Structures are given as structure tokens and as C-alpha cells.
Amino acid sequence: MDTTMSTGFYENGITQGCVIPLRIFDATQKQAVLDALPRKKHRAKISIVKDTNFAVILTQECDLNAPPQRQPTIELAIAKPAKKNERLILAKNLHKIHVLHDDIGYIELESDLIVQLEKTEFQQTIVDARDSIISSNNNFKNLIIKWRLLSYAREPFPHEVNQLVKTAINDSEDTRLHDLLTGNTAIDKLVAYVFPENEDAEHYYLALSLLLYEVDDDAKEDIASEFYSILEDLHGKSDRVTILNVADNLIDAPEEVVEADIYPEPAFRPSDIQLSDFFKYREYNVEYLCYSDDSGERIDEED
């Protein structure tokens, strides 16, 4: 009987999102991590690869399990233990994010600390240490992957619209929108329809909706009612933005808005909306409410 343990990642329960303690790497492997860092100034910082830090596997399973001849590298995000930081939890900083792991607590990832490593130099070590590899739930994994994707494709909404929504999210006295978006597990994402999308328009027409998971009708109605109340208070906060969800009529709306015939419900599930209607929305990247002026300077930073 062959008792040899497979050297494959998947066969040993090692998948995208798993967390590797850096203590399993030897000095040569740690140096290889430092050498692979994209910014030269980080390569001399031994503290980046100290034993108490981690590496999160970013490589998708198909590539992770492909033989080195076909897919020679593995992508890892170097992470360190972190104290809770509200701003970084919301990923308002493009370059850093704090993510809560069920077994580790908060860890900090940084875009400059993502490396591509030769699979042949690390695979056997990782597999041999499979009992030390920490599995992750889908929420943890998806948040990190989403953060990476949005760093490449974070098309901003017009500044006037961004500021209206951002002010509501960051309101220290009325925290309803912040609490709803960060604390309700039934909500998948905030989506928006905006017309026009150019930065110098005199007026904007905005529909905001919450895309939910497939929750029951009562849960949907509770969320929709709470969000509608928030939208009512938001309507009128800017004389340049009409919120379509609560607008009395569209008599003065441009023809493009009327013809768009959007589905301005405050909350909906995938089963509630036709795909053609859903494609009229874009995800409102709450994490990246930013816009730059002509000189490239951020114009949405908090004072």
C-alpha cells in the first residue's frame, strides 16, 4: 500500500485564501520573499518576514494546482497582525486593508507586499507544513480578492455624488448608513445608477439600492424600509443631486433617465430583478470614494 503523501496543494486542503505562518519558511526562502517585493526600499526590511507574520495565498485554485511547468509561480500577500483600524477595515486606503480572520484576529495587508514566488522553491515546504496552514472562510477570502480587483478597476463616480454618499457614511452623529453597510450580513453590495457620469455636470440623477443575498421576504422588507428612510434624509442634502428612489416625479429629468427605466427599489435580491435591469447599475465602491483633480491630487480626503 502506497502511504506517500501527495505533494499537491488541493489534495492537502491548501486553497486560495489560506494563511501561511511565515515561521515555516527557512532563511533562504524568507530572503526569496524579500527579493521578490516590488519596491526596492522594502527588500532590506527583515521585519517583513519575521516569524509572527503571515502570507495569504492569492493564486486561484486552477493555477495553484497546476504543475510548475504550466504555472511556475504562486502569488502571496504578506500580512502582519494588526489592531482594529476603522478606516482600514472599510478599505478606504487603496494600499492597505485590515481584515478580520476568525482564527487569527485582524491582519494588515499592503499592496506593496504582494509577491510572485517560484512554486518549486516553496510548494514542498508549504505542503509539509499543512497542519500549520490556516484555512479561511469565504468572506475573508472574497474581501481580499475584491480589494485587489478594485485596485485595478475602481472607476469613480462624479465627485458631487461621491461626497454626498461619503458624508452620509462617515456621519458621526447619524451612523445608520455606516452601520447598515458594515454590520448587516444580508447585504452583498451597494449599487448605483448615476446620470450623467461626467465630472462637470450641473445636476445628477442618482438611484441607490442594496443588492441582498437570497434572504426571506421579511428580512428584505426590514432592510428596504431602513434604507429608504436613509435615502429620504439624504434627498435634498445636495441641490445638484436628485435621488430617484424617493423623488416625487421625473418631470424635469432628462430623456436618458426616463428611457433608462431603472429599478429604483431600495433593496432587492438577484431573484427580484432582471439581468438587463441589474446591468444598468454599477457597484458603489464604498471602499474607494475618491476622485482626483486635474493635478492628480485627492479631493476627497478627510481633513
XYZ file of C-alpha atoms in Angstrom:
303
model
C 0.000 0.000 0.000
C 1.374 3.425 -1.012
C 1.372 5.734 2.024
C 3.220 8.563 0.294
C 1.507 11.904 0.904
C 0.536 13.840 -2.228
C 2.578 16.970 -2.833
C -0.338 18.838 -4.422
C -1.868 21.860 -2.712
C -5.524 20.963 -3.177
C -5.105 17.362 -2.071
C -3.743 18.694 1.215
C -6.524 21.201 1.793
C -4.455 24.213 0.760
C -6.501 26.628 -1.345
C -6.845 30.295 -2.254
C -7.289 32.375 0.902
C -5.401 30.002 3.189
C -2.968 31.697 5.565
C 0.636 30.524 5.865
C 2.632 31.340 9.025
C 5.997 32.659 7.841
C 7.737 30.653 10.557
C 7.559 27.595 8.266
C 9.990 29.208 5.799
C 13.751 28.935 6.248
C 16.184 31.831 5.899
C 16.743 31.215 2.178
C 13.019 31.222 1.455
C 12.472 34.364 3.504
C 15.212 36.080 1.541
C 13.492 34.994 -1.672
C 10.300 36.662 -0.413
C 12.197 39.896 0.277
C 13.899 39.768 -3.115
C 10.513 39.393 -4.828
C 8.979 42.500 -3.242
C 8.060 45.008 -5.961
C 9.585 48.037 -4.243
C 13.323 48.026 -3.675
C 13.101 50.019 -0.429
C 11.246 47.117 1.250
C 13.745 44.427 0.345
C 16.095 45.223 3.215
C 13.346 45.152 5.851
C 13.845 41.812 7.593
C 10.863 42.566 9.845
C 8.537 41.965 6.901
C 9.298 38.234 7.024
C 9.518 37.718 10.782
C 8.030 34.543 12.193
C 4.923 36.227 13.623
C 3.792 37.413 10.191
C 1.758 35.537 7.602
C 1.280 35.037 3.873
C -2.184 34.794 2.328
C -2.474 32.697 -0.822
C -3.956 34.797 -3.643
C -3.435 32.379 -6.520
C -6.657 30.913 -7.864
C -7.097 27.155 -7.364
C -6.640 26.169 -11.036
C -3.276 27.914 -11.198
C -2.367 26.874 -7.681
C -2.780 23.197 -8.515
C -1.281 23.336 -11.998
C 2.169 21.736 -12.233
C 5.102 24.163 -12.115
C 5.812 23.504 -15.783
C 2.454 25.083 -16.657
C 2.111 27.628 -13.861
C 5.518 28.261 -12.284
C 4.605 30.852 -9.639
C 2.420 31.276 -6.599
C 1.156 34.706 -5.508
C 1.241 35.545 -1.808
C 0.218 38.635 0.135
C 2.476 39.184 3.136
C 0.433 40.141 6.196
C 1.056 41.099 9.787
C -1.104 41.100 12.935
C -2.893 44.420 13.350
C -5.059 46.347 15.741
C -8.531 47.247 14.526
C -8.496 50.406 12.408
C -11.952 51.530 11.247
C -10.639 53.338 8.186
C -8.601 50.371 7.016
C -11.412 47.921 7.743
C -13.515 49.854 5.244
C -10.527 49.724 2.860
C -10.638 53.455 2.271
C -6.903 53.261 1.820
C -6.215 51.714 -1.579
C -2.832 50.413 -0.477
C -3.692 48.798 2.862
C -6.558 46.827 4.321
C -7.350 45.317 7.721
C -9.263 42.043 7.543
C -10.671 40.022 10.424
C -9.748 36.340 10.335
C -11.757 34.004 12.552
C -8.690 32.272 13.989
C -6.028 34.982 13.853
C -7.808 38.264 14.509
C -7.139 41.379 12.436
C -4.297 41.253 9.944
C -2.958 44.024 7.728
C -2.242 43.524 4.041
C -0.403 46.018 1.879
C -0.403 46.202 -1.907
C 3.377 46.725 -1.966
C 3.893 43.447 -0.091
C 2.403 41.094 -2.682
C 4.911 38.725 -4.270
C 5.178 36.154 -7.032
C 7.338 33.231 -5.903
C 8.696 30.204 -7.699
C 6.382 27.317 -6.889
C 9.180 24.753 -6.976
C 11.010 26.588 -4.179
C 8.049 26.754 -1.804
C 5.469 24.088 -2.607
C 7.015 21.184 -0.719
C 7.637 23.308 2.372
C 4.038 24.533 2.404
C 2.619 21.039 1.886
C 4.879 19.532 4.564
C 3.575 22.174 6.993
C -0.075 21.533 6.043
C -1.084 21.131 9.699
C 0.121 24.683 10.340
C -1.714 26.218 7.372
C -4.793 28.153 8.498
C -7.969 27.812 6.446
C -10.200 30.828 5.838
C -13.892 31.350 5.314
C -15.242 32.711 2.035
C -15.942 36.178 3.441
C -12.289 36.629 4.382
C -11.062 35.378 1.023
C -13.595 37.295 -1.054
C -12.905 40.586 0.706
C -9.192 40.347 -0.042
C -9.741 39.334 -3.676
C -12.284 42.121 -4.114
C -9.816 44.628 -2.641
C -7.214 43.526 -5.171
C -9.632 43.659 -8.099
C -10.918 47.098 -7.196
C -7.378 48.423 -7.083
C -7.271 47.819 -10.834
C -10.856 48.741 -11.733
C -12.199 51.392 -9.391
C -13.889 53.742 -11.824
C -15.095 56.623 -9.668
C -18.479 58.246 -9.649
C -18.683 62.032 -10.065
C -17.252 63.923 -7.120
C -20.544 65.589 -6.176
C -22.211 62.176 -5.898
C -19.255 60.642 -4.064
C -19.216 63.398 -1.487
C -22.942 63.090 -0.836
C -22.705 59.373 -0.119
C -19.396 59.578 1.716
C -20.707 62.277 4.055
C -23.646 60.059 4.961
C -21.423 57.030 5.576
C -18.998 58.987 7.741
C -21.621 60.928 9.703
C -20.549 60.561 13.327
C -23.980 61.505 14.670
C -26.249 59.585 12.299
C -24.483 56.246 11.850
C -27.384 54.378 10.235
C -25.864 54.043 6.774
C -22.441 53.102 8.094
C -23.946 50.515 10.429
C -26.169 49.082 7.707
C -23.346 48.657 5.192
C -20.794 47.260 7.627
C -22.955 45.303 10.041
C -25.725 43.588 8.091
C -24.640 40.226 6.709
C -27.666 40.019 4.392
C -26.267 42.852 2.228
C -23.977 41.906 -0.640
C -23.183 45.363 -2.019
C -24.374 48.902 -2.588
C -25.155 49.604 -6.238
C -25.891 52.854 -8.027
C -27.218 54.315 -11.236
C -25.899 57.791 -11.994
C -26.680 60.096 -14.894
C -24.709 61.803 -16.248
C -21.340 60.339 -15.294
C -19.120 63.209 -16.372
C -17.479 65.278 -13.658
C -18.633 68.745 -14.698
C -22.406 68.208 -14.975
C -24.707 70.784 -13.399
C -27.076 68.160 -11.992
C -27.071 64.402 -11.333
C -29.794 61.767 -11.080
C -28.891 59.033 -8.626
C -30.532 55.745 -7.699
C -29.010 53.834 -4.784
C -30.000 50.279 -3.972
C -28.789 47.446 -1.798
C -28.178 44.123 -3.503
C -29.051 41.439 -0.970
C -28.314 37.776 -0.758
C -31.334 35.483 -1.156
C -32.891 36.356 2.209
C -36.552 35.837 3.085
C -39.210 38.458 2.391
C -39.354 39.773 5.958
C -35.607 40.377 6.103
C -35.712 42.089 2.737
C -38.547 44.396 3.770
C -36.851 45.345 7.032
C -33.638 46.322 5.212
C -35.523 48.097 2.420
C -37.552 50.115 4.922
C -34.470 51.201 6.865
C -32.541 52.127 3.727
C -35.497 54.036 2.252
C -35.631 56.131 5.424
C -31.934 56.903 4.996
C -32.483 57.866 1.347
C -35.329 60.186 2.323
C -32.983 62.042 4.662
C -30.242 62.074 2.023
C -32.558 63.524 -0.611
C -32.186 67.276 -0.650
C -28.783 67.309 1.040
C -27.310 68.399 -2.304
C -29.196 70.689 -4.649
C -27.209 69.123 -7.502
C -28.345 65.532 -6.886
C -31.840 64.075 -7.277
C -32.281 60.699 -5.618
C -34.585 58.767 -7.891
C -35.705 56.267 -5.258
C -37.596 58.961 -3.350
C -38.180 61.656 -5.990
C -41.845 62.708 -6.303
C -41.722 62.860 -10.086
C -39.337 62.924 -13.027
C -40.989 65.730 -14.986
C -37.711 67.631 -15.249
C -35.497 64.572 -15.695
C -33.544 64.204 -18.939
C -34.910 61.848 -21.551
C -31.999 59.468 -20.962
C -33.051 58.956 -17.337
C -36.686 58.304 -18.245
C -35.748 55.889 -21.014
C -33.328 54.028 -18.747
C -36.399 52.847 -16.809
C -34.303 51.709 -13.881
C -35.497 49.580 -10.984
C -35.140 52.042 -8.090
C -36.169 49.749 -5.243
C -34.174 50.446 -2.071
C -33.226 46.772 -1.758
C -33.525 43.745 -3.989
C -32.355 40.169 -4.296
C -30.964 38.627 -7.513
C -34.290 36.838 -7.996
C -36.177 40.166 -7.818
C -34.586 41.824 -10.824
C -33.966 41.005 -14.462
C -30.349 40.823 -15.517
C -30.860 43.560 -18.100
C -32.044 45.897 -15.341
C -29.225 44.957 -12.995
C -26.642 45.853 -15.650
C -27.881 49.440 -15.503
C -26.252 49.665 -12.076
C -22.610 49.801 -11.090
C -21.257 48.683 -7.771
C -20.749 51.645 -5.496
C -17.250 51.026 -4.239
C -17.703 52.347 -0.730
C -14.080 51.418 -0.123
C -12.833 53.877 -2.721
C -14.882 57.053 -2.626
C -12.115 59.027 -4.231
C -11.617 61.329 -7.134
C -8.643 63.362 -8.304
C -8.464 66.858 -9.671
C -6.538 67.761 -12.801
C -3.233 67.760 -10.951
C -3.799 64.239 -9.623
C -4.370 65.380 -6.026
C -7.014 63.593 -3.973
C -10.046 65.808 -3.421
C -11.993 63.561 -1.094
C -9.564 63.130 1.799
C -10.798 63.825 5.281
C -9.316 66.876 6.964
